[in-house]
Tab-separated table of C-alpha atoms and ligand atoms in Angstrom:
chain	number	residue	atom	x	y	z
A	1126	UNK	CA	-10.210	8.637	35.458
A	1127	UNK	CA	-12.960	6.796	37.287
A	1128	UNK	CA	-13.753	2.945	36.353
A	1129	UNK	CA	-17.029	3.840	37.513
A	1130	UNK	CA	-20.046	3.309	35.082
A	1131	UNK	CA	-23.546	4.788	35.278
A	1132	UNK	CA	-26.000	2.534	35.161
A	1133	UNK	CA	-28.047	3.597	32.925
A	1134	UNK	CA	-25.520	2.773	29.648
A	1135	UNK	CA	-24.940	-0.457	31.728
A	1136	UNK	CA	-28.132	-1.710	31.585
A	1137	UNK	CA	-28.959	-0.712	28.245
A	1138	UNK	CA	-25.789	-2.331	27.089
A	1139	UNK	CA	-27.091	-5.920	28.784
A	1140	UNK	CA	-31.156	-5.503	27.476
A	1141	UNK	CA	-29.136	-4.898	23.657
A	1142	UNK	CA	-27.033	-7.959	24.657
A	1143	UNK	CA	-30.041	-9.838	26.273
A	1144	UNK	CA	-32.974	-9.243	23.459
A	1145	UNK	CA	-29.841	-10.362	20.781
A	1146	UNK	CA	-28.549	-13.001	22.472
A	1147	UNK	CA	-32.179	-14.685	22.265
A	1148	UNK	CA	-31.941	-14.661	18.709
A	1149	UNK	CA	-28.972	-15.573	18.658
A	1150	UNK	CA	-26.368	-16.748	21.223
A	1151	UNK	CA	-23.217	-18.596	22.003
A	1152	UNK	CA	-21.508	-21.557	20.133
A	1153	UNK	CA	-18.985	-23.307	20.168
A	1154	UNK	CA	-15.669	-22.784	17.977
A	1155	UNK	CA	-14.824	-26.163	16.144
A	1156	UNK	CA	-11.436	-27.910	16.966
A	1157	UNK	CA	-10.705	-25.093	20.038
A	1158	UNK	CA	-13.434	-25.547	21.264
A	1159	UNK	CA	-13.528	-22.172	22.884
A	1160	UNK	CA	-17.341	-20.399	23.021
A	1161	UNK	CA	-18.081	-17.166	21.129
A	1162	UNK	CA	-20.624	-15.163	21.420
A	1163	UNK	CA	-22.668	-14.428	18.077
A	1164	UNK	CA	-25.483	-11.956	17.586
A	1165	UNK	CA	-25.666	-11.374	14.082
A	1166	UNK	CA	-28.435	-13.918	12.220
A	1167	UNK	CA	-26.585	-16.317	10.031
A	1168	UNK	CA	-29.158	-15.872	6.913
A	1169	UNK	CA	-28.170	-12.208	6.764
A	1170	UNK	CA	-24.690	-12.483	6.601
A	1171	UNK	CA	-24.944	-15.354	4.656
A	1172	UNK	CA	-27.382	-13.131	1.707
A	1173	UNK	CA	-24.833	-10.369	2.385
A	1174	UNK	CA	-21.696	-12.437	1.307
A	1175	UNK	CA	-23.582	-13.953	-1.891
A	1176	UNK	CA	-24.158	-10.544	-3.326
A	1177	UNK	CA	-20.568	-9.497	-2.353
A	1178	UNK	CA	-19.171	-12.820	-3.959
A	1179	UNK	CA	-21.079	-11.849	-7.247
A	1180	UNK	CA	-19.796	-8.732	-7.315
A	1181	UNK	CA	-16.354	-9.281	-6.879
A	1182	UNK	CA	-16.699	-12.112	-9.917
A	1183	UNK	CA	-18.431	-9.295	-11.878
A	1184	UNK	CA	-15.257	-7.125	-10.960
A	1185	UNK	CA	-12.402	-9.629	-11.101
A	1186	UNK	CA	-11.083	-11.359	-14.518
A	1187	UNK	CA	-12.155	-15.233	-13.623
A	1188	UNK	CA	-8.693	-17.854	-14.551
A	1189	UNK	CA	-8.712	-19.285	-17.774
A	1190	UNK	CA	-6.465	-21.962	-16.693
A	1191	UNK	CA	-7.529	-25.499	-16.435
A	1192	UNK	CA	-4.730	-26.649	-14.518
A	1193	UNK	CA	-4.720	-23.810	-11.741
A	1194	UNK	CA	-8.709	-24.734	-11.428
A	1195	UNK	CA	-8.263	-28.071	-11.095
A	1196	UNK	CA	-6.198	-27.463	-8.309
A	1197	UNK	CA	-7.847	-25.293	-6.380
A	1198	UNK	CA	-11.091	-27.418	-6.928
A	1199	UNK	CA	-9.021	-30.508	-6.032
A	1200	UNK	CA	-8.711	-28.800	-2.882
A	1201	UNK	CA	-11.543	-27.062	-2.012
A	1202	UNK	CA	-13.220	-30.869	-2.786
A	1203	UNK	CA	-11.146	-32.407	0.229
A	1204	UNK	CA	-11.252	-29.678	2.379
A	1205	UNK	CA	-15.239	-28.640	2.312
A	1206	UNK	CA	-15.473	-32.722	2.747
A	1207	UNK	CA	-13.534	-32.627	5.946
A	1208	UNK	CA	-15.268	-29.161	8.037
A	1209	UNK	CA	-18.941	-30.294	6.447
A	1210	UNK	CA	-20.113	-31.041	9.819
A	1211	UNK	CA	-18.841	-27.911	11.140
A	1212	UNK	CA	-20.551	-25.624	8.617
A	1213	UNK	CA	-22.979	-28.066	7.573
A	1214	UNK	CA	-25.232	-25.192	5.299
A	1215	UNK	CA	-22.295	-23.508	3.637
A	1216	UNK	CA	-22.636	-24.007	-0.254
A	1217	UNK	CA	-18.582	-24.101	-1.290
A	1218	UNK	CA	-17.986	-22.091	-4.435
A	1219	UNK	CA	-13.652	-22.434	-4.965
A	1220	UNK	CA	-13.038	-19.571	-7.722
A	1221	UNK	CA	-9.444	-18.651	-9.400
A	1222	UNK	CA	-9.101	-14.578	-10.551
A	1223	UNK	CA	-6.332	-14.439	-13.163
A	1224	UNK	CA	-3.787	-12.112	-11.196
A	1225	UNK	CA	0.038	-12.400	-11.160
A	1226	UNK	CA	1.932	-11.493	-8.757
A	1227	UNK	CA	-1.291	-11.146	-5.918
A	1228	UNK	CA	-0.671	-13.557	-3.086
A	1229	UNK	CA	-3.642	-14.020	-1.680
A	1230	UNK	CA	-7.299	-15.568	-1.181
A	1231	UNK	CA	-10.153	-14.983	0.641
A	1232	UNK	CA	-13.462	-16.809	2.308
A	1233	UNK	CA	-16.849	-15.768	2.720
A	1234	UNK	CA	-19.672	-16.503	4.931
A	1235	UNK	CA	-21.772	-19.231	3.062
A	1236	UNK	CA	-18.625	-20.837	1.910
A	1237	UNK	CA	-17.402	-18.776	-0.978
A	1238	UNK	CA	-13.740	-18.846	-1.560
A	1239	UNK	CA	-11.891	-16.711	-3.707
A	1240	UNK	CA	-8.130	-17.582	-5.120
A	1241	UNK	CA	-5.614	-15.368	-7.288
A	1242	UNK	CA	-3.441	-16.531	-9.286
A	1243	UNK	CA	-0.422	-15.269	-8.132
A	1244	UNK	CA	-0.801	-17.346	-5.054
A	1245	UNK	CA	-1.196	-20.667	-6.945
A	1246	UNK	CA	2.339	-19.328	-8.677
A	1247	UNK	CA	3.880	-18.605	-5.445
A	1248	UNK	CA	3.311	-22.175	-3.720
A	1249	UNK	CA	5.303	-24.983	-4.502
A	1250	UNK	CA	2.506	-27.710	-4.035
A	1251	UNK	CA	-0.685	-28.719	-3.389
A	1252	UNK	CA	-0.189	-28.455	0.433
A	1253	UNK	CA	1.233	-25.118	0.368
A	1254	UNK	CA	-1.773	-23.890	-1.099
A	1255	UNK	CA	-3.960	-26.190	1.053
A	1256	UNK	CA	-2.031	-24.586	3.876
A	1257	UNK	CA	-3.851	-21.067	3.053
A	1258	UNK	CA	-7.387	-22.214	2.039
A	1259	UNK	CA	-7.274	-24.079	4.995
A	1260	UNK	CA	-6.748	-21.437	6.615
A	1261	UNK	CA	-9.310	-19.294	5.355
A	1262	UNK	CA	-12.075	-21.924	5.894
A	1263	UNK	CA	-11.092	-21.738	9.149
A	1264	UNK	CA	-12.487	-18.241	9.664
A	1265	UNK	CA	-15.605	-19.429	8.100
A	1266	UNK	CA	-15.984	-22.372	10.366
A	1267	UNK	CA	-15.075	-20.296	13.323
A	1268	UNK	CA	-17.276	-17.795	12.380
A	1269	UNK	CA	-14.724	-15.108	13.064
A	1270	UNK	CA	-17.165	-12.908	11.065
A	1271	UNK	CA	-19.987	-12.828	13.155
A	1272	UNK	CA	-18.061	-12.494	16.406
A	1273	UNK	CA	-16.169	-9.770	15.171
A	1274	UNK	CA	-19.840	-7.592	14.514
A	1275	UNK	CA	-21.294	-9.157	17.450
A	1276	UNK	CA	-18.394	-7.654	19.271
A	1277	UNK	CA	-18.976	-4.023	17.461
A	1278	UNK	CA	-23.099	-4.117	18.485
A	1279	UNK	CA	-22.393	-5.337	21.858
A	1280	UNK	CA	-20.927	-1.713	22.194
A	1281	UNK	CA	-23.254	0.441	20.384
A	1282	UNK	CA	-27.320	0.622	21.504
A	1283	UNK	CA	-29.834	-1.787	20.177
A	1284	UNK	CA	-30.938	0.595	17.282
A	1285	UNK	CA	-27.860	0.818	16.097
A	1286	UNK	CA	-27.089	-3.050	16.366
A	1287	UNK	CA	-30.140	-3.849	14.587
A	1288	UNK	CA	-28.963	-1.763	11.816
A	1289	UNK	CA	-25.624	-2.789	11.524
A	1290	UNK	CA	-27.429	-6.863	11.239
A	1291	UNK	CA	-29.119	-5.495	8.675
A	1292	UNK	CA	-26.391	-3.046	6.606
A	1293	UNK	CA	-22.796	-4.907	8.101
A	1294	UNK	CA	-20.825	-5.957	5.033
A	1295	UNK	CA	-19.652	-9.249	5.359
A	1296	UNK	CA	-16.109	-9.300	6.276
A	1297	UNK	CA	-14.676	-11.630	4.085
A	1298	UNK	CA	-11.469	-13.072	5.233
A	1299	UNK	CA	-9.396	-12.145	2.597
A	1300	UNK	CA	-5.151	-12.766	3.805
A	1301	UNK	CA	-1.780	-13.413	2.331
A	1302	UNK	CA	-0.124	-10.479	1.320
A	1303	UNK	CA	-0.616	-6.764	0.576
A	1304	UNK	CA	-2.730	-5.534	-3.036
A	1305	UNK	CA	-6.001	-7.500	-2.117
A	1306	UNK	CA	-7.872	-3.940	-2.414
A	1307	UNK	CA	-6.141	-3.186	-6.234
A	1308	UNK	CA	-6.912	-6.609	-7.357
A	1309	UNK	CA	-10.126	-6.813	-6.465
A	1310	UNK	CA	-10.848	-3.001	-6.909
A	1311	UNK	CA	-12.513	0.062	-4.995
A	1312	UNK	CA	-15.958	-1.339	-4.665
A	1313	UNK	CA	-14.769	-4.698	-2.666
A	1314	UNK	CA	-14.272	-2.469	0.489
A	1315	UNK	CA	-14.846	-5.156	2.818
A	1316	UNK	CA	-11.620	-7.193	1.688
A	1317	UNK	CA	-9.482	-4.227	2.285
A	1318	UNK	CA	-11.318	-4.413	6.087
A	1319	UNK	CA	-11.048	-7.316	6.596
A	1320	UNK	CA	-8.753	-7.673	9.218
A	1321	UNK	CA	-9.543	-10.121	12.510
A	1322	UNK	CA	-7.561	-9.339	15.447
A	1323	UNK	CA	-4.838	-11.573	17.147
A	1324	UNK	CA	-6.591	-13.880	18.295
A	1325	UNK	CA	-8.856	-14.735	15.476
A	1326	UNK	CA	-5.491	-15.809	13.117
A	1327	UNK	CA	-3.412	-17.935	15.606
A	1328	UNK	CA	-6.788	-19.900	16.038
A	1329	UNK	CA	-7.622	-19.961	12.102
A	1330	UNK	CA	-4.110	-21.023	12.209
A	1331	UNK	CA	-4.842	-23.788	14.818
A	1332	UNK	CA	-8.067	-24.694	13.526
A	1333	UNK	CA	-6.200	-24.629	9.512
A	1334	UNK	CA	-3.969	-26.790	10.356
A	1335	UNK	CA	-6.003	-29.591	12.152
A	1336	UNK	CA	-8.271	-29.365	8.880
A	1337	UNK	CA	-5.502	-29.413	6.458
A	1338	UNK	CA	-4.075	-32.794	8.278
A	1339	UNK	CA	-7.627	-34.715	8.341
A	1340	UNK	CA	-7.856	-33.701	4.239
A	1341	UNK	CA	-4.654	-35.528	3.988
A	1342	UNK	CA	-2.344	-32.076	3.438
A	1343	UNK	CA	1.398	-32.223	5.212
A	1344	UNK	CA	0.807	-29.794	7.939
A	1345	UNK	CA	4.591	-28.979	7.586
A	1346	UNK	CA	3.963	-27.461	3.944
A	1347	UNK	CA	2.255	-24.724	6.385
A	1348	UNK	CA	5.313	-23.551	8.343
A	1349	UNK	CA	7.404	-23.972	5.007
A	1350	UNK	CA	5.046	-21.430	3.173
A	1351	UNK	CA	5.357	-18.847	6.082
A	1352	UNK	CA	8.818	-19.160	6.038
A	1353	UNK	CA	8.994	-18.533	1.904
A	1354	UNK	CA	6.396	-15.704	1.911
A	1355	UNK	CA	8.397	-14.215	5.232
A	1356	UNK	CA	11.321	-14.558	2.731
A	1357	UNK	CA	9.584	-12.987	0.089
A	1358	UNK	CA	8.041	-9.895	2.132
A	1359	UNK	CA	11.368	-9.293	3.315
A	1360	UNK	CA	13.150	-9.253	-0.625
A	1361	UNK	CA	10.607	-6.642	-1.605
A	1362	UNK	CA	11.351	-4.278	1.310
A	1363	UNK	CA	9.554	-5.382	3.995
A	1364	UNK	CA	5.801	-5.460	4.926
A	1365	UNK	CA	3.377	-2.635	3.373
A	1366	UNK	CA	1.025	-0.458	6.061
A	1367	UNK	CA	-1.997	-2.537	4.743
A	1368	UNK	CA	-0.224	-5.793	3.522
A	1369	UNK	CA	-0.256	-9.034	5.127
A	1370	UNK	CA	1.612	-8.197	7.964
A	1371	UNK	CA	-0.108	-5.475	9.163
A	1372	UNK	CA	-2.963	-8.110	8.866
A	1373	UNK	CA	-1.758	-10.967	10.367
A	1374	UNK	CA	0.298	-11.509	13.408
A	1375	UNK	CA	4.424	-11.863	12.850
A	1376	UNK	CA	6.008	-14.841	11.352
A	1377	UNK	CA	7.654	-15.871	14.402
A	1378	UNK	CA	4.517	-16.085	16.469
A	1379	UNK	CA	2.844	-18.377	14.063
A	1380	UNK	CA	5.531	-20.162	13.594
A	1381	UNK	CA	5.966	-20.710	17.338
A	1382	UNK	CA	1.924	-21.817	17.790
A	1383	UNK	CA	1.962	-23.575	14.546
A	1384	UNK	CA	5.025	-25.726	16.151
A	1385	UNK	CA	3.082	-26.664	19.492
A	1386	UNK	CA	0.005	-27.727	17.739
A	1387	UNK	CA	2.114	-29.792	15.120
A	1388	UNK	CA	2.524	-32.910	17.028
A	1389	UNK	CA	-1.137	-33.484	17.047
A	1390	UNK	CA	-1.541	-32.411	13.346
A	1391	UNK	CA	0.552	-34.610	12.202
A	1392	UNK	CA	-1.066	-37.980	14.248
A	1393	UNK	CA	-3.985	-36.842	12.455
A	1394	UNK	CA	-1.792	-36.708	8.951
A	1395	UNK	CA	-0.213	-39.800	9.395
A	1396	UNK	CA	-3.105	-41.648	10.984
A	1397	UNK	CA	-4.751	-40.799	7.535
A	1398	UNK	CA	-5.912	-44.328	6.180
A	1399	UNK	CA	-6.178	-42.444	2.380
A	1400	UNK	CA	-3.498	-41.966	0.227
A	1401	UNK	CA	-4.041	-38.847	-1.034
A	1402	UNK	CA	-2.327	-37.489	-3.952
A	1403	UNK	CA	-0.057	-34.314	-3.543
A	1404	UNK	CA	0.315	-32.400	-7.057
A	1405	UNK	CA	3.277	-30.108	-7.505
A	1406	UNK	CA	2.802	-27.002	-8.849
A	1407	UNK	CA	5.223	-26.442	-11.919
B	1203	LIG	ZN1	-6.527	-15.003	8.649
């Protein structure tokens, strides 16, 4: 087959990326510092994932639980304190779905996070959990969404990018193990598609666990929740064609990343001049 292109798709391929790229441009991941490209305008996505938020509240039954609340607002409190100057516009709304047995949470564009219940059951403390919605917030900071759509119009001709910034559902980052799309039901497509590649999750992992150490979490609860959910995949048969493994990259190779970055996690941790309280979960 020849490598060859024509130049005709060529150069419509670079006006596309040229006209967007004034709108829009490159910026700079926080903590990696690595430079992604983004074309899709951050008020649109932003709209998008508000309406998508509602409607998966309007969907989902909302905890009744005072205790799991407080925790996950204890949380979100300390973590949307530590990334505010890395998504200095986001307006953090932490919400808790009553849903045994569902291990898993999501974040939107805009800062809406999303927690179920089963999740809050499955961790054994405060940093476990931190461990995930760190994680999550990650994505947002990164904005993993809008590279991964940039990356989808950068291949398809301007009238078809500028519909997909107009009509792209908003990705929301939802992770941590398989029924996502029955707990949040049919019309919450974009959870169910909401996988980032590679890439994306070892640096939400990096970036996760730098944030979870300035908030004052124990970056170690992170590798000791992988290792329990691992544990847990593997006691009900092994990973599901659309659960979190097929979502996330293996345990070993976050553990192995998660390792090399922990040294400097934890001289952020321990640098920490707050004492921060640590609740266990009962
Ligand atoms: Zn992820």
């Amino acid at each position: 087959m020849s490598s060859r292109l024509s130049f005709a798709p060529v150069a419509a391929l670079c006006a596309a990326a040229f006209l967007l790229l004034t709108s829009t441009g490159c910026q700079e991941v926080p903590v990696t510092g690595r430079s992604a490209v983004s074309l899709v305008d951050d008020k649109d996505i932003t709209e998008k994932a508000l309406v998508e938020f509602e409607q998966i509240k309007s969907m989902q039954r909302l905890s009744r639980n005072p205790a799991q609340m407080r925790i996950v607002h204890q949380i979100g409190s300390r973590l949307s304190r530590t990334v505010f100057w890395d998504v200095p516009h986001a307006e953090w709304e932490f919400v808790v779905f009553e849903a045994p047995g569902v291990l898993n949470a999501f974040a939107m564009p805009g800062g809406k996070v999303g927690v179920f219940s089963g999740l809050i059951d499955f961790c054994e403390n405060e940093d476990q959990l931190a461990s995930v919605l760190a994680h999550e917030i990650a994505h947002v900071a990164a904005r993993h969404t809008h590279e991964k759509y940039s990356q989808g119009m950068l291949l398809k001709p301007l009238g078809t990018a500028a519909s997909i910034g107009v009509g792209m559902s908003t990705g929301s980052t939802g992770i941590y193990l398989p029924s996502v799309g029955s707990a949040v039901g049919s019309g919450a497509t974009s959870l169910t598609q909401s996988a980032f590649d590679r890439g994306k999750e070892l640096e939400a992992d990096h970036i996760g666990l730098i944030y979870m150490a300035k908030a004052g979490y124990d970056p170690r609860e992170s590798l000791r929740l992988l290792q329990r959910m691992e544990e847990h995949i593997a006691s009900q048969g092994g990973p599901t064609s659309n659960g979190w493994f097929a979502n996330h990259p293996g345990f070993p190779e976050r553990q192995i990343q998660i390792n090399e970055r922990m040294p400097e996690a934890m001289a952020i941790y321990e640098k920490g001049e707050t004492q921060q309280t640590h609740t266990v979960i009962e």
